Short mmCIF file of N, CA and C in Angstrom, two decimals:
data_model
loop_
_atom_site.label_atom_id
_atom_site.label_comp_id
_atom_site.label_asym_id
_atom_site.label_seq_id
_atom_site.Cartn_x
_atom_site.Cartn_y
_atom_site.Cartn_z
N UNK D 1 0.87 -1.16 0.00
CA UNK D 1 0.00 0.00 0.00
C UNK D 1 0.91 1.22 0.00
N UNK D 2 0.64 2.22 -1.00
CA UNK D 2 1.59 3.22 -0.92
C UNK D 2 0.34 4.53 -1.39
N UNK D 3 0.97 5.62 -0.74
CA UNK D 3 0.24 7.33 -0.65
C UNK D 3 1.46 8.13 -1.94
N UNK D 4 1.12 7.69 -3.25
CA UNK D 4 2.24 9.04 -4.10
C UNK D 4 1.14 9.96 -4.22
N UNK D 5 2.05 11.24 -3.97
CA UNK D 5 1.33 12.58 -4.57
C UNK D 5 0.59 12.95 -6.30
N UNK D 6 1.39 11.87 -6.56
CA UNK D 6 0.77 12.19 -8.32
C UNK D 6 -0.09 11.23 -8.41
N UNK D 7 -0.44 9.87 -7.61
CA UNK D 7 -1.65 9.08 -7.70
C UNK D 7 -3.05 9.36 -6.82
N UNK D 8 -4.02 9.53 -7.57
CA UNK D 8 -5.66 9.41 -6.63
C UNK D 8 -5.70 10.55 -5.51
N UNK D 9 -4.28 11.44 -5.59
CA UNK D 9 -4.94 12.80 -4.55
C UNK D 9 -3.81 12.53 -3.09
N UNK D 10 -3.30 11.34 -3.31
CA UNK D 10 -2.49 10.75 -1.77
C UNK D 10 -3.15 9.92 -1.35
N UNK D 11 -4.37 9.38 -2.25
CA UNK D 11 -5.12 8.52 -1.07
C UNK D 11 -4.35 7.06 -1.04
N UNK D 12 -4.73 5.98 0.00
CA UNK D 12 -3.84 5.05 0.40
C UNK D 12 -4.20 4.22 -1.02
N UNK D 13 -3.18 4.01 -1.80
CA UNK D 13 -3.30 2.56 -3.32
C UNK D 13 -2.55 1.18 -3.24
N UNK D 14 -3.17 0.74 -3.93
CA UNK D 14 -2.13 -0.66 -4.21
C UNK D 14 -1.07 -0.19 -5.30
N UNK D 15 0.07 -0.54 -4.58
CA UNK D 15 1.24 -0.32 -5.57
C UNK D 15 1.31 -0.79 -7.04
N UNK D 16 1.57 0.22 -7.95
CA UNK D 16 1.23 -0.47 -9.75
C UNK D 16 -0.20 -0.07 -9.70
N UNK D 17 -1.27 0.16 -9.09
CA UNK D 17 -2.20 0.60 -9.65
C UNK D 17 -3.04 1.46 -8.77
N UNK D 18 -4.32 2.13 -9.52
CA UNK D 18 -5.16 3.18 -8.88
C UNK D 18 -6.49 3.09 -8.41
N UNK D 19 -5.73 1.63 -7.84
CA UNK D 19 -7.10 0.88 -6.71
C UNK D 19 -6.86 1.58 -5.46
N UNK D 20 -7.91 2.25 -5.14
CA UNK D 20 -7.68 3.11 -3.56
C UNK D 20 -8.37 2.02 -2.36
N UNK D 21 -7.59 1.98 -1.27
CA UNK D 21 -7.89 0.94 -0.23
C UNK D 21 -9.46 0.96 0.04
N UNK D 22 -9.67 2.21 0.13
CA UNK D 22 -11.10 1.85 0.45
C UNK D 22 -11.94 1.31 -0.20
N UNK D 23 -12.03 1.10 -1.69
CA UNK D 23 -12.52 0.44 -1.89
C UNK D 23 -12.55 -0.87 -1.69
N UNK D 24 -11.22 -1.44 -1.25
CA UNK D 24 -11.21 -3.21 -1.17
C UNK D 24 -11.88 -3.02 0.22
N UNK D 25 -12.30 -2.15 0.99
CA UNK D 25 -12.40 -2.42 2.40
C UNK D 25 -14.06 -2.23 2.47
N UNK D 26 -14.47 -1.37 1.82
CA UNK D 26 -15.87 -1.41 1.68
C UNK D 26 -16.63 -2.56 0.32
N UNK D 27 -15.82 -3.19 -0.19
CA UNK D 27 -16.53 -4.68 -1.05
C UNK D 27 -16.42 -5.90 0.28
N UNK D 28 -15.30 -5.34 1.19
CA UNK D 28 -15.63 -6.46 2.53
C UNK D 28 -16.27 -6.22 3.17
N UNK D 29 -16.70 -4.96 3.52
CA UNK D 29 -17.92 -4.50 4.30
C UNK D 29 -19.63 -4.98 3.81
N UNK D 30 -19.45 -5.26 2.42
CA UNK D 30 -20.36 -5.23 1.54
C UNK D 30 -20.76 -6.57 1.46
N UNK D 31 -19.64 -7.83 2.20
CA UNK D 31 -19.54 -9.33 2.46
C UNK D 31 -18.71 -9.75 1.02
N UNK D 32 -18.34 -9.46 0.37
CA UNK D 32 -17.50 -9.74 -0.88
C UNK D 32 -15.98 -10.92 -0.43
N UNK D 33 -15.90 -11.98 -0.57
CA UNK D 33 -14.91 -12.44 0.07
C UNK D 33 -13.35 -12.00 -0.87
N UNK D 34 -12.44 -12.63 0.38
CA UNK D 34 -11.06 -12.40 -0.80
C UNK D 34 -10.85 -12.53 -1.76
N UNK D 35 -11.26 -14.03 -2.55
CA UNK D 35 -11.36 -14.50 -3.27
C UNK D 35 -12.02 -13.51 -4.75
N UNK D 36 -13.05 -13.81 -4.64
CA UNK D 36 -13.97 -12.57 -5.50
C UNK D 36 -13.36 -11.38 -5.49
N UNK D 37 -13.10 -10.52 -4.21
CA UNK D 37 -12.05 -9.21 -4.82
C UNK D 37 -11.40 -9.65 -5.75
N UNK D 38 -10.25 -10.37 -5.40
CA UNK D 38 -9.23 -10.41 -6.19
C UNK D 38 -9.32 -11.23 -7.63
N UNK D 39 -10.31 -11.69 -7.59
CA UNK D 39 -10.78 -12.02 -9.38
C UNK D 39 -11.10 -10.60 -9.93
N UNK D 40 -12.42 -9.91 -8.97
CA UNK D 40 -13.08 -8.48 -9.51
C UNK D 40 -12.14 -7.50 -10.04
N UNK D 41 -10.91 -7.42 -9.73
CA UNK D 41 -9.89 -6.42 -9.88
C UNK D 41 -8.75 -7.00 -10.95
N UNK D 42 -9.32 -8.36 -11.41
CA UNK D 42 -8.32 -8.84 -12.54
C UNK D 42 -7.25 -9.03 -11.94
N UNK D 43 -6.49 -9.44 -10.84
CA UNK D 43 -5.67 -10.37 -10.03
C UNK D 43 -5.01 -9.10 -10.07
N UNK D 44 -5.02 -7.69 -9.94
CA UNK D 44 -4.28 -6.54 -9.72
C UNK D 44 -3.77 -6.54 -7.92
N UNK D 45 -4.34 -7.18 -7.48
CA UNK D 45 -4.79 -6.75 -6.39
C UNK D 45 -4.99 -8.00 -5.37
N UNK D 46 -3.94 -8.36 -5.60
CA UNK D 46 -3.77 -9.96 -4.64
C UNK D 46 -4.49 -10.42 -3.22
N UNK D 47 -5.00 -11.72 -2.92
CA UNK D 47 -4.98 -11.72 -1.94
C UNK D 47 -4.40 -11.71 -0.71
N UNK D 48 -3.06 -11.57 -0.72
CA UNK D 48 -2.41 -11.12 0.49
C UNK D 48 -2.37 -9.90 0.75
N UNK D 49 -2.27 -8.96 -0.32
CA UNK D 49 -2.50 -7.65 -0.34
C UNK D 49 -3.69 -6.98 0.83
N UNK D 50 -5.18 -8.04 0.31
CA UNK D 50 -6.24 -7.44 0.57
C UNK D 50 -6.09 -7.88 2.66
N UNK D 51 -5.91 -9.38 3.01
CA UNK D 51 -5.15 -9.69 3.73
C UNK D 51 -4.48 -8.78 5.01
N UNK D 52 -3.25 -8.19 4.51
CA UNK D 52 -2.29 -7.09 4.46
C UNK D 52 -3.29 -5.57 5.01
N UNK D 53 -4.35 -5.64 3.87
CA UNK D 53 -4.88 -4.15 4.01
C UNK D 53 -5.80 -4.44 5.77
N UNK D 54 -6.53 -5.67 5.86
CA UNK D 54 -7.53 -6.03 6.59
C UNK D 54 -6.74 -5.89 8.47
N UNK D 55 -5.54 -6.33 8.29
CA UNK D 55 -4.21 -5.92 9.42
C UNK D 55 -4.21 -4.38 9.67
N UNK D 56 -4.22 -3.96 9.15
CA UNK D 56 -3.64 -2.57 9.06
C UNK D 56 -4.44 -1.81 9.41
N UNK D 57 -5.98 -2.06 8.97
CA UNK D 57 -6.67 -0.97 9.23
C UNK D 57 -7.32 -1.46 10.73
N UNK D 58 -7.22 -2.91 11.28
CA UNK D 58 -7.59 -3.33 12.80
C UNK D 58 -6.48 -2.49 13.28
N UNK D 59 -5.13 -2.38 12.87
CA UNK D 59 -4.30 -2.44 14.20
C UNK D 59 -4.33 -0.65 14.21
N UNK D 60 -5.34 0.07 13.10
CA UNK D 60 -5.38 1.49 13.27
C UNK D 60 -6.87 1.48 13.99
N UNK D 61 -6.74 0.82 14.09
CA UNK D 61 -8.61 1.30 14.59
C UNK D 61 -8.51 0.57 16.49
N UNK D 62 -7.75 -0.62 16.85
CA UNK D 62 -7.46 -1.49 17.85
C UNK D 62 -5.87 -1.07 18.24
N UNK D 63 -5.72 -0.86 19.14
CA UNK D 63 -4.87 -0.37 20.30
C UNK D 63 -4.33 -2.34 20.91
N UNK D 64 -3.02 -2.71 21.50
CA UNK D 64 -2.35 -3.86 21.75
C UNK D 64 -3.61 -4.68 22.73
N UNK D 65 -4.39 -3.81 23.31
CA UNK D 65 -5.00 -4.30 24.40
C UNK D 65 -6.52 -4.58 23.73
N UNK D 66 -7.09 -4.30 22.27
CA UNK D 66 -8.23 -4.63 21.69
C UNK D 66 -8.92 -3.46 22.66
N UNK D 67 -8.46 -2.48 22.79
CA UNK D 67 -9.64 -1.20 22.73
C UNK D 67 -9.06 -0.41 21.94
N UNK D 68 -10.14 0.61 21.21
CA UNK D 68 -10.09 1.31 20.66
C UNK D 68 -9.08 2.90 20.87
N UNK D 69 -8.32 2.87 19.93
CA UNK D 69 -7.30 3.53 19.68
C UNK D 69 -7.71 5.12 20.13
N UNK D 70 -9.11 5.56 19.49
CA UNK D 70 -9.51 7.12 19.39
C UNK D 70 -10.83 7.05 19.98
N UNK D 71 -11.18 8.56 21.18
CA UNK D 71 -12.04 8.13 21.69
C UNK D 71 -13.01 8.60 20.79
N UNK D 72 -13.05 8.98 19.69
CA UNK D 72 -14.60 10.01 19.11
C UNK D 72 -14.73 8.51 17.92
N UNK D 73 -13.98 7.80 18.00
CA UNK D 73 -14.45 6.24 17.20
C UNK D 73 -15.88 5.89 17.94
N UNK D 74 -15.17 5.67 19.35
CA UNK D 74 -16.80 5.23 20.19
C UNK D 74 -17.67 6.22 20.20
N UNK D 75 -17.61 7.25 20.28
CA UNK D 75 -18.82 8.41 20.28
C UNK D 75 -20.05 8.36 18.73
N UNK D 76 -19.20 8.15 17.66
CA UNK D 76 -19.45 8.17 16.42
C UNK D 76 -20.07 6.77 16.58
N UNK D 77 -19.19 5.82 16.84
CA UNK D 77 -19.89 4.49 16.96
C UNK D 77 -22.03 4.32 17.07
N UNK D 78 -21.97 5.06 18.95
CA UNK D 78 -22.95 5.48 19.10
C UNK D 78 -24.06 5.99 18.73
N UNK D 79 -23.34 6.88 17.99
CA UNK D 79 -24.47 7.93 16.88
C UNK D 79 -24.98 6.91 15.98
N UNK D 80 -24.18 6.40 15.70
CA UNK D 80 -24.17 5.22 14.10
C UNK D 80 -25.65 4.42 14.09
N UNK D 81 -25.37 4.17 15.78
CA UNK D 81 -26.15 2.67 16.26
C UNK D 81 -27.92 3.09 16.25
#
């Protein structure tokens, strides 16, 4: 996953192309398994990659101890519910 200034604005991509993370993260939100991403994207976009992305965004959102990292996550949470 890499942020260049001349790709998609800085937003977070898969390296070699101008797949922005969020989208692989909201087709999992959406129940889309690994598998299927990574056919949907023409094997651009590997499954370890997606994998990789699914790490990254727990261990930004989850703190060592499995609570939440930021407190306006839970506030927002709330609102959500």
């Amino acid at each position: 996953i890499v942020a260049d200034p001349k790709i998609c604005h800085v937003k977070p991509t898969y390296k070699g192309t101008r797949i922005i993370v969020w989208q692989i993260l909201e087709a999992l939100g959406k129940g889309e398994s690994l598998d299927e991403l990574a056919k949907s994207w023409g094997g651009r976009v590997s499954r370890d990659a997606i994998l990789e992305t699914i790490r990254l965004a727990g261990s930004n959102l989850l703190d060592g101890h499995g609570r939440l990292r930021h407190r306006h996550i839970s506030r927002v949470s709330r609102l959500a519910a």
